[in-house]
Amino acid sequence: MDKWTPDDIVAQAEHEIEQVDWVSAGAAIASISAVGIALGLGLPLLSVILEQRGISASLIGANTAVAGIASLLAAPLITPIARRLGVRLSMLIAIALSGISALGFYFLTPFWTWFPLRLVFHFAITALFVLSEFWITAAAPPGKRGFVLGIYATVLSLGFAAGPFIFSQVGSTGILPFAIGAGVIFASAIPLFFAWNRQPALGERQRGSFWRYIFAVPTATGAVLIFGAVESGGFALFPIYGERLGFSESSAALLLTAIGLGNVLMQIPIGLVSDRVRDRRSLLSLFALIGLIGTLSLPLVAQDWMLMATLLFLWGGVVAGLYTVGLAHLGSKLAGSELASANAAFIFCYSAGMLVGPQAIGSSMDLFGANGFAWALALFFGLYLVLTLGRMAWARRA
């Protein structure tokens, strides 16, 4: 791979723009990013309201965990539904269900009702993610896929970041935050009408079950499983880790912001680079190695806030590349109906990682103290590095 200069990156980006179906890809990106805003607003909003009502932390956690369960249930069903109804109509139905259930959290106050509401809401949200990512991937030619997915990851990250900001401005009182969240979700249908006749075709039903797609491209589904575990567990427990290191609540929050900035700023360059490498698995292996070294370095820089912020900025951007490049790698191996099913398996593995990560990292911290945070993360990256290197070695021998 040649060394890139900033001018090379700009020239390459201009070249990519000319060859991508931006009406189709842009509509799907705009739609799912609007949903990202609603998620970023809704997740902290619901937790705060439940705490204000006197619900215990364990029950709040149980209610939140329904999101992961809903995603696991939804993933195998999305492609068959979309094959029958079409991608476009399936997305519109999912938008309607998620928007209505978002308002339901305001109008239904008994705590037990929030369990079926969470189930419906996150089932629909999972459908939107699966079908949007399939649409985006299908709209980009193979050599441009990393670039397009880099833009998608960047815009989606900005949407997730905008949600908590809106929450900080409107608070948790009254119907306003729920109305904003539902309104943004309903508005996510608008971009789809601009690409009404450009929906990707799913084709005939493929042979085999959904489950085989989890293992069809294991370096891709493995990448997103590790990313889901690291993202959910790392973000959930980093404030506790920061507190045990002696950082204030605000300082620990700013360190999380550094991770988020790295995520936002580095995905387009990473996507461009992924389109230039011969085998994206080499890039995924590099990301796993950087993630492993970065997490093992955390205890060494724990006393220097600025050094840790710099490390986390680079680490956050590279680790998020597991999702971007993993999805691009998946798209390079499959197409049509198979790609839609594989994309559902991709989201399934991400959801599984979200369930595994917090438990594994939390248990490690209980057993080994503050450093258990870094050691658990390092274990995830180490296991994935073994997978990618093993797959590449096997391919060379085959």
CSV table of C-alpha atoms in Angstrom, one decimal:
chain,number,residue,atom,x,y,z
A,1,MET,CA,0.0,0.0,0.0
A,2,ASP,CA,1.4,3.4,-1.0
A,3,LYS,CA,1.9,6.1,1.5
A,4,TRP,CA,-0.9,8.7,1.4
A,5,THR,CA,-0.6,12.4,1.7
A,6,PRO,CA,-3.5,14.7,2.6
A,7,ASP,CA,-3.8,15.8,-1.0
A,8,ASP,CA,-4.0,12.1,-2.1
A,9,ILE,CA,-6.9,11.5,0.3
A,10,VAL,CA,-8.8,14.6,-1.0
A,11,ALA,CA,-8.2,13.6,-4.6
A,12,GLN,CA,-9.3,10.0,-3.9
A,13,ALA,CA,-12.5,11.3,-2.1
A,14,GLU,CA,-13.4,13.4,-5.1
A,15,HIS,CA,-12.9,10.4,-7.4
A,16,GLU,CA,-15.1,8.2,-5.2
A,17,ILE,CA,-18.0,10.7,-5.1
A,18,GLU,CA,-18.3,10.6,-8.9
A,19,GLN,CA,-19.0,6.8,-9.0
A,20,VAL,CA,-21.4,6.2,-6.1
A,21,ASP,CA,-25.2,6.2,-6.3
A,22,TRP,CA,-25.5,9.0,-3.8
A,23,VAL,CA,-29.2,9.4,-4.1
A,24,SER,CA,-29.7,5.9,-2.9
A,25,ALA,CA,-26.8,5.8,-0.4
A,26,GLY,CA,-27.5,9.3,0.9
A,27,ALA,CA,-31.2,8.5,1.5
A,28,ALA,CA,-30.3,5.4,3.6
A,29,ILE,CA,-27.6,7.2,5.5
A,30,ALA,CA,-29.8,10.2,6.3
A,31,SER,CA,-32.6,7.9,7.4
A,32,ILE,CA,-30.6,5.8,9.8
A,33,SER,CA,-28.6,8.8,11.1
A,34,ALA,CA,-31.9,10.5,12.1
A,35,VAL,CA,-32.8,7.3,14.0
A,36,GLY,CA,-29.3,7.6,15.7
A,37,ILE,CA,-30.3,11.0,17.0
A,38,ALA,CA,-33.4,9.5,18.5
A,39,LEU,CA,-31.5,6.7,20.1
A,40,GLY,CA,-28.9,9.0,21.6
A,41,LEU,CA,-31.7,11.1,23.1
A,42,GLY,CA,-33.9,8.2,24.2
A,43,LEU,CA,-31.5,5.9,26.0
A,44,PRO,CA,-30.4,8.3,28.7
A,45,LEU,CA,-33.9,9.8,28.9
A,46,LEU,CA,-35.6,6.5,29.8
A,47,SER,CA,-33.0,5.6,32.4
A,48,VAL,CA,-33.3,9.0,34.1
A,49,ILE,CA,-37.1,8.8,34.2
A,50,LEU,CA,-37.0,5.3,35.7
A,51,GLU,CA,-34.6,6.4,38.3
A,52,GLN,CA,-36.8,9.4,39.2
A,53,ARG,CA,-39.7,7.0,39.6
A,54,GLY,CA,-37.7,5.0,42.2
A,55,ILE,CA,-37.0,2.0,40.0
A,56,SER,CA,-33.9,0.1,41.2
A,57,ALA,CA,-30.7,0.1,39.2
A,58,SER,CA,-31.0,-3.7,38.6
A,59,LEU,CA,-34.5,-3.4,37.2
A,60,ILE,CA,-33.4,-0.5,35.0
A,61,GLY,CA,-30.6,-2.7,33.8
A,62,ALA,CA,-33.0,-5.5,33.1
A,63,ASN,CA,-35.3,-3.2,31.2
A,64,THR,CA,-32.4,-1.9,29.2
A,65,ALA,CA,-31.2,-5.4,28.4
A,66,VAL,CA,-34.5,-6.0,26.5
A,67,ALA,CA,-32.9,-3.9,23.7
A,68,GLY,CA,-30.2,-6.6,23.2
A,69,ILE,CA,-32.8,-9.4,23.4
A,70,ALA,CA,-35.0,-7.6,20.8
A,71,SER,CA,-32.1,-7.2,18.4
A,72,LEU,CA,-31.1,-10.9,18.7
A,73,LEU,CA,-34.8,-11.9,18.0
A,74,ALA,CA,-35.2,-9.5,15.2
A,75,ALA,CA,-32.0,-10.2,13.2
A,76,PRO,CA,-33.0,-13.6,11.8
A,77,LEU,CA,-36.5,-12.4,10.8
A,78,ILE,CA,-35.6,-9.1,9.0
A,79,THR,CA,-34.5,-10.4,5.7
A,80,PRO,CA,-37.5,-12.8,5.2
A,81,ILE,CA,-39.9,-10.0,6.0
A,82,ALA,CA,-38.1,-7.6,3.7
A,83,ARG,CA,-38.1,-10.2,0.9
A,84,ARG,CA,-41.9,-10.4,1.2
A,85,LEU,CA,-42.7,-6.7,1.6
A,86,GLY,CA,-39.7,-5.0,0.0
A,87,VAL,CA,-36.9,-3.1,1.7
A,88,ARG,CA,-38.6,0.3,1.3
A,89,LEU,CA,-41.9,-0.7,2.8
A,90,SER,CA,-40.3,-2.7,5.6
A,91,MET,CA,-38.3,0.3,6.6
A,92,LEU,CA,-41.4,2.5,6.6
A,93,ILE,CA,-43.3,0.1,8.8
A,94,ALA,CA,-40.3,-0.1,11.2
A,95,ILE,CA,-40.2,3.7,11.3
A,96,ALA,CA,-43.9,3.8,12.2
A,97,LEU,CA,-43.5,1.2,14.9
A,98,SER,CA,-40.5,2.7,16.5
A,99,GLY,CA,-42.0,6.2,16.4
A,100,ILE,CA,-45.3,5.1,18.0
A,101,SER,CA,-43.5,3.0,20.7
A,102,ALA,CA,-41.3,6.0,21.4
A,103,LEU,CA,-44.4,8.1,22.3
A,104,GLY,CA,-45.7,5.1,24.2
A,105,PHE,CA,-43.0,5.5,26.8
A,106,TYR,CA,-44.6,8.8,27.8
A,107,PHE,CA,-48.2,7.7,27.8
A,108,LEU,CA,-47.8,4.3,29.4
A,109,THR,CA,-46.4,4.8,32.9
A,110,PRO,CA,-46.7,1.4,34.6
A,111,PHE,CA,-43.2,-0.1,34.7
A,112,TRP,CA,-44.1,-3.5,33.3
A,113,THR,CA,-45.4,-1.9,30.1
A,114,TRP,CA,-41.9,-0.6,29.3
A,115,PHE,CA,-40.7,-4.2,28.7
A,116,PRO,CA,-43.0,-4.8,25.6
A,117,LEU,CA,-42.4,-1.3,24.5
A,118,ARG,CA,-38.7,-1.8,24.6
A,119,LEU,CA,-39.1,-5.1,22.7
A,120,VAL,CA,-41.2,-3.4,19.9
A,121,PHE,CA,-39.0,-0.3,19.8
A,122,HIS,CA,-35.7,-2.1,19.5
A,123,PHE,CA,-37.0,-4.8,17.2
A,124,ALA,CA,-38.0,-2.0,14.8
A,125,ILE,CA,-34.7,-0.2,15.3
A,126,THR,CA,-32.8,-3.4,14.5
A,127,ALA,CA,-34.8,-3.7,11.3
A,128,LEU,CA,-33.8,-0.2,10.3
A,129,PHE,CA,-30.2,-0.8,10.9
A,130,VAL,CA,-30.1,-4.1,9.0
A,131,LEU,CA,-32.0,-2.8,6.0
A,132,SER,CA,-30.2,0.6,5.9
A,133,GLU,CA,-26.8,-0.9,6.0
A,134,PHE,CA,-27.8,-3.4,3.3
A,135,TRP,CA,-29.1,-0.5,1.2
A,136,ILE,CA,-25.9,1.6,1.7
A,137,THR,CA,-23.7,-1.4,0.9
A,138,ALA,CA,-25.6,-2.3,-2.2
A,139,ALA,CA,-25.5,1.3,-3.4
A,140,ALA,CA,-21.7,1.4,-3.4
A,141,PRO,CA,-19.5,-0.4,-6.0
A,142,PRO,CA,-17.0,-2.8,-4.4
A,143,GLY,CA,-14.0,-0.5,-4.8
A,144,LYS,CA,-15.8,2.4,-3.1
A,145,ARG,CA,-17.6,0.6,-0.3
A,146,GLY,CA,-15.1,1.4,2.5
A,147,PHE,CA,-15.4,5.1,1.6
A,148,VAL,CA,-19.2,5.1,1.6
A,149,LEU,CA,-19.4,3.2,4.9
A,150,GLY,CA,-16.8,5.6,6.4
A,151,ILE,CA,-19.2,8.4,5.7
A,152,TYR,CA,-22.1,6.4,7.1
A,153,ALA,CA,-20.2,5.7,10.3
A,154,THR,CA,-19.2,9.3,10.6
A,155,VAL,CA,-22.7,10.7,10.1
A,156,LEU,CA,-24.2,8.1,12.4
A,157,SER,CA,-21.7,8.9,15.1
A,158,LEU,CA,-22.6,12.6,14.9
A,159,GLY,CA,-26.3,11.6,15.2
A,160,PHE,CA,-25.6,9.6,18.3
A,161,ALA,CA,-23.6,12.6,19.7
A,162,ALA,CA,-26.5,15.0,18.9
A,163,GLY,CA,-29.0,13.0,20.9
A,164,PRO,CA,-27.4,13.5,24.4
A,165,PHE,CA,-26.9,17.2,23.6
A,166,ILE,CA,-30.6,17.5,22.9
A,167,PHE,CA,-31.3,15.7,26.1
A,168,SER,CA,-29.1,18.1,28.0
A,169,GLN,CA,-31.1,21.0,26.6
A,170,VAL,CA,-34.7,19.8,26.9
A,171,GLY,CA,-34.4,17.7,30.1
A,172,SER,CA,-36.7,14.8,31.0
A,173,THR,CA,-39.8,16.7,32.0
A,174,GLY,CA,-43.1,16.5,30.1
A,175,ILE,CA,-43.8,15.3,26.6
A,176,LEU,CA,-41.3,17.5,24.8
A,177,PRO,CA,-38.3,15.1,24.8
A,178,PHE,CA,-40.5,12.2,23.7
A,179,ALA,CA,-42.1,14.3,21.0
A,180,ILE,CA,-38.7,15.3,19.7
A,181,GLY,CA,-37.5,11.7,19.6
A,182,ALA,CA,-40.6,10.4,17.9
A,183,GLY,CA,-40.6,13.4,15.5
A,184,VAL,CA,-37.0,12.7,14.4
A,185,ILE,CA,-37.9,9.0,13.9
A,186,PHE,CA,-40.9,9.9,11.8
A,187,ALA,CA,-38.8,12.4,9.8
A,188,SER,CA,-36.3,9.6,9.0
A,189,ALA,CA,-39.0,8.4,6.5
A,190,ILE,CA,-38.6,11.5,4.4
A,191,PRO,CA,-35.2,10.6,2.8
A,192,LEU,CA,-36.6,7.3,1.6
A,193,PHE,CA,-39.1,9.0,-0.6
A,194,PHE,CA,-36.2,10.7,-2.5
A,195,ALA,CA,-34.9,7.2,-3.4
A,196,TRP,CA,-38.3,5.6,-3.8
A,197,ASN,CA,-37.5,3.7,-7.0
A,198,ARG,CA,-33.9,2.8,-6.0
A,199,GLN,CA,-34.5,0.2,-3.3
A,200,PRO,CA,-32.1,-2.7,-3.6
A,201,ALA,CA,-33.5,-6.0,-4.7
A,202,LEU,CA,-33.3,-9.0,-2.4
A,203,GLY,CA,-33.9,-11.6,-5.1
A,204,GLU,CA,-35.0,-15.2,-4.4
A,205,ARG,CA,-34.7,-16.9,-1.1
A,206,GLN,CA,-31.2,-18.2,-0.6
A,207,ARG,CA,-30.3,-21.7,0.4
A,208,GLY,CA,-29.5,-22.5,4.0
A,209,SER,CA,-30.6,-20.8,7.2
A,210,PHE,CA,-29.8,-17.4,8.7
A,211,TRP,CA,-27.3,-19.0,11.2
A,212,ARG,CA,-24.8,-20.0,8.5
A,213,TYR,CA,-24.2,-16.4,7.7
A,214,ILE,CA,-22.7,-15.9,11.2
A,215,PHE,CA,-19.8,-18.1,10.1
A,216,ALA,CA,-19.8,-17.3,6.3
A,217,VAL,CA,-17.4,-14.4,6.7
A,218,PRO,CA,-16.1,-14.9,10.3
A,219,THR,CA,-13.5,-12.1,10.2
A,220,ALA,CA,-16.4,-9.7,9.5
A,221,THR,CA,-18.9,-11.0,12.1
A,222,GLY,CA,-16.1,-11.5,14.6
A,223,ALA,CA,-15.0,-7.9,14.1
A,224,VAL,CA,-18.4,-6.6,15.0
A,225,LEU,CA,-18.9,-8.9,17.9
A,226,ILE,CA,-15.7,-7.6,19.4
A,227,PHE,CA,-16.6,-4.0,18.6
A,228,GLY,CA,-20.0,-4.5,20.2
A,229,ALA,CA,-18.5,-6.0,23.4
A,230,VAL,CA,-15.8,-3.3,23.6
A,231,GLU,CA,-18.1,-0.4,22.8
A,232,SER,CA,-21.0,-1.3,25.2
A,233,GLY,CA,-18.8,-2.6,28.0
A,234,GLY,CA,-16.1,0.0,27.7
A,235,PHE,CA,-18.5,3.0,27.5
A,236,ALA,CA,-20.7,1.6,30.3
A,237,LEU,CA,-17.9,1.0,32.7
A,238,PHE,CA,-15.3,3.6,31.8
A,239,PRO,CA,-16.8,6.1,34.3
A,240,ILE,CA,-16.2,3.6,37.0
A,241,TYR,CA,-12.7,2.9,35.7
A,242,GLY,CA,-11.9,6.6,35.6
A,243,GLU,CA,-13.2,7.1,39.2
A,244,ARG,CA,-11.0,4.2,40.4
A,245,LEU,CA,-8.0,5.8,38.8
A,246,GLY,CA,-8.8,9.1,40.6
A,247,PHE,CA,-10.3,11.1,37.8
A,248,SER,CA,-13.3,13.3,38.5
A,249,GLU,CA,-16.6,12.6,36.9
A,250,SER,CA,-16.2,15.4,34.4
A,251,SER,CA,-12.6,14.4,33.6
A,252,ALA,CA,-13.7,10.8,32.9
A,253,ALA,CA,-16.6,12.1,30.7
A,254,LEU,CA,-14.2,14.2,28.7
A,255,LEU,CA,-12.0,11.0,28.1
A,256,LEU,CA,-15.1,9.4,26.7
A,257,THR,CA,-15.6,12.4,24.5
A,258,ALA,CA,-12.0,11.9,23.2
A,259,ILE,CA,-13.0,8.3,22.1
A,260,GLY,CA,-16.1,9.6,20.4
A,261,LEU,CA,-14.1,12.3,18.5
A,262,GLY,CA,-11.6,9.7,17.3
A,263,ASN,CA,-14.5,7.7,16.0
A,264,VAL,CA,-16.1,10.6,14.1
A,265,LEU,CA,-12.9,12.0,12.6
A,266,MET,CA,-11.1,8.8,11.5
A,267,GLN,CA,-13.8,6.7,9.8
A,268,ILE,CA,-13.7,8.3,6.3
A,269,PRO,CA,-9.8,8.0,6.1
A,270,ILE,CA,-10.1,4.5,7.4
A,271,GLY,CA,-12.8,3.7,4.7
A,272,LEU,CA,-10.6,5.1,2.0
A,273,VAL,CA,-7.6,3.1,3.1
A,274,SER,CA,-9.7,-0.1,3.2
A,275,ASP,CA,-10.6,0.4,-0.4
A,276,ARG,CA,-6.9,0.4,-1.3
A,277,VAL,CA,-5.7,-2.7,0.5
A,278,ARG,CA,-5.8,-6.1,-1.2
A,279,ASP,CA,-7.1,-8.0,1.7
A,280,ARG,CA,-9.2,-6.1,4.3
A,281,ARG,CA,-8.4,-8.8,6.9
A,282,SER,CA,-4.9,-7.4,7.1
A,283,LEU,CA,-6.4,-4.0,8.1
A,284,LEU,CA,-8.7,-5.7,10.6
A,285,SER,CA,-5.7,-7.5,12.1
A,286,LEU,CA,-3.9,-4.2,12.4
A,287,PHE,CA,-6.8,-2.7,14.2
A,288,ALA,CA,-7.0,-5.6,16.6
A,289,LEU,CA,-3.3,-5.3,17.3
A,290,ILE,CA,-3.6,-1.5,17.9
A,291,GLY,CA,-6.6,-2.2,20.2
A,292,LEU,CA,-4.6,-4.8,22.1
A,293,ILE,CA,-1.6,-2.5,22.6
A,294,GLY,CA,-3.7,0.5,23.4
A,295,THR,CA,-5.7,-1.3,26.1
A,296,LEU,CA,-2.5,-2.8,27.7
A,297,SER,CA,-1.0,0.7,27.7
A,298,LEU,CA,-3.9,2.3,29.7
A,299,PRO,CA,-2.5,1.4,33.1
A,300,LEU,CA,0.9,2.9,32.0
A,301,VAL,CA,-0.6,6.3,31.2
A,302,ALA,CA,-3.3,6.3,34.0
A,303,GLN,CA,-1.7,9.2,35.9
A,304,ASP,CA,-1.5,11.6,32.9
A,305,TRP,CA,-4.9,12.8,31.7
A,306,MET,CA,-3.7,14.5,28.5
A,307,LEU,CA,-1.6,11.4,27.5
A,308,MET,CA,-4.6,9.1,28.2
A,309,ALA,CA,-6.9,11.4,26.2
A,310,THR,CA,-4.5,11.3,23.2
A,311,LEU,CA,-4.2,7.5,23.4
A,312,LEU,CA,-8.0,7.1,23.6
A,313,PHE,CA,-8.6,9.5,20.7
A,314,LEU,CA,-6.4,7.3,18.4
A,315,TRP,CA,-7.7,4.1,20.0
A,316,GLY,CA,-11.3,5.0,19.7
A,317,GLY,CA,-11.0,5.9,16.0
A,318,VAL,CA,-9.1,2.7,15.1
A,319,VAL,CA,-11.3,0.4,17.1
A,320,ALA,CA,-14.4,1.8,15.5
A,321,GLY,CA,-12.8,0.9,12.2
A,322,LEU,CA,-13.6,-2.8,13.1
A,323,TYR,CA,-17.2,-2.0,12.4
A,324,THR,CA,-16.6,0.1,9.2
A,325,VAL,CA,-14.0,-2.2,7.7
A,326,GLY,CA,-15.8,-5.4,8.9
A,327,LEU,CA,-19.0,-4.3,7.1
A,328,ALA,CA,-17.0,-3.4,4.0
A,329,HIS,CA,-15.3,-6.8,4.1
A,330,LEU,CA,-18.7,-8.5,4.4
A,331,GLY,CA,-20.0,-6.6,1.4
A,332,SER,CA,-17.0,-7.7,-0.7
A,333,LYS,CA,-17.7,-11.4,-0.2
A,334,LEU,CA,-21.5,-11.5,-0.7
A,335,ALA,CA,-24.2,-9.8,-2.7
A,336,GLY,CA,-28.0,-9.6,-3.2
A,337,SER,CA,-30.1,-11.7,-0.9
A,338,GLU,CA,-27.1,-13.3,0.7
A,339,LEU,CA,-25.7,-9.9,1.6
A,340,ALA,CA,-29.0,-8.9,3.3
A,341,SER,CA,-29.0,-12.1,5.4
A,342,ALA,CA,-25.3,-11.6,6.2
A,343,ASN,CA,-25.9,-8.0,7.2
A,344,ALA,CA,-28.6,-9.3,9.6
A,345,ALA,CA,-26.1,-11.8,11.0
A,346,PHE,CA,-23.6,-8.9,11.4
A,347,ILE,CA,-26.1,-6.9,13.5
A,348,PHE,CA,-26.9,-10.1,15.4
A,349,CYS,CA,-23.2,-10.5,16.4
A,350,TYR,CA,-23.0,-6.8,17.3
A,351,SER,CA,-26.0,-7.3,19.7
A,352,ALA,CA,-24.4,-10.5,21.1
A,353,GLY,CA,-21.3,-8.5,21.8
A,354,MET,CA,-23.3,-5.8,23.6
A,355,LEU,CA,-24.7,-8.5,26.0
A,356,VAL,CA,-21.3,-10.2,26.6
A,357,GLY,CA,-19.1,-7.1,26.9
A,358,PRO,CA,-20.4,-5.4,30.0
A,359,GLN,CA,-20.7,-8.6,32.0
A,360,ALA,CA,-17.1,-9.7,31.1
A,361,ILE,CA,-15.5,-6.4,31.7
A,362,GLY,CA,-17.5,-5.8,35.0
A,363,SER,CA,-16.5,-9.2,36.3
A,364,SER,CA,-12.9,-8.6,35.4
A,365,MET,CA,-12.9,-5.4,37.4
A,366,ASP,CA,-14.5,-7.2,40.4
A,367,LEU,CA,-11.7,-9.8,40.2
A,368,PHE,CA,-8.7,-7.7,39.4
A,369,GLY,CA,-9.5,-4.2,40.4
A,370,ALA,CA,-9.2,-1.2,38.1
A,371,ASN,CA,-6.7,-2.8,35.8
A,372,GLY,CA,-9.2,-5.6,35.1
A,373,PHE,CA,-10.9,-3.1,32.8
A,374,ALA,CA,-7.9,-3.0,30.4
A,375,TRP,CA,-7.2,-6.7,30.8
A,376,ALA,CA,-10.7,-7.7,29.7
A,377,LEU,CA,-10.6,-5.4,26.7
A,378,ALA,CA,-7.2,-6.8,25.8
A,379,LEU,CA,-8.5,-10.3,25.9
A,380,PHE,CA,-11.3,-9.4,23.4
A,381,PHE,CA,-8.7,-7.9,21.0
A,382,GLY,CA,-6.3,-10.8,21.5
A,383,LEU,CA,-8.9,-13.4,20.6
A,384,TYR,CA,-9.9,-11.5,17.5
A,385,LEU,CA,-6.3,-11.1,16.4
A,386,VAL,CA,-5.8,-14.8,16.7
A,387,LEU,CA,-8.9,-15.3,14.5
A,388,THR,CA,-7.8,-12.9,11.7
A,389,LEU,CA,-4.2,-14.1,11.6
A,390,GLY,CA,-5.4,-17.7,11.6
A,391,ARG,CA,-7.8,-17.1,8.7
A,392,MET,CA,-5.2,-15.4,6.7
A,393,ALA,CA,-2.7,-18.2,7.3
A,394,TRP,CA,-5.3,-20.8,6.3
A,395,ALA,CA,-6.1,-18.9,3.1
A,396,ARG,CA,-2.4,-18.8,2.1
A,397,ARG,CA,-2.1,-22.5,2.6
A,398,ALA,CA,-5.3,-23.3,0.7
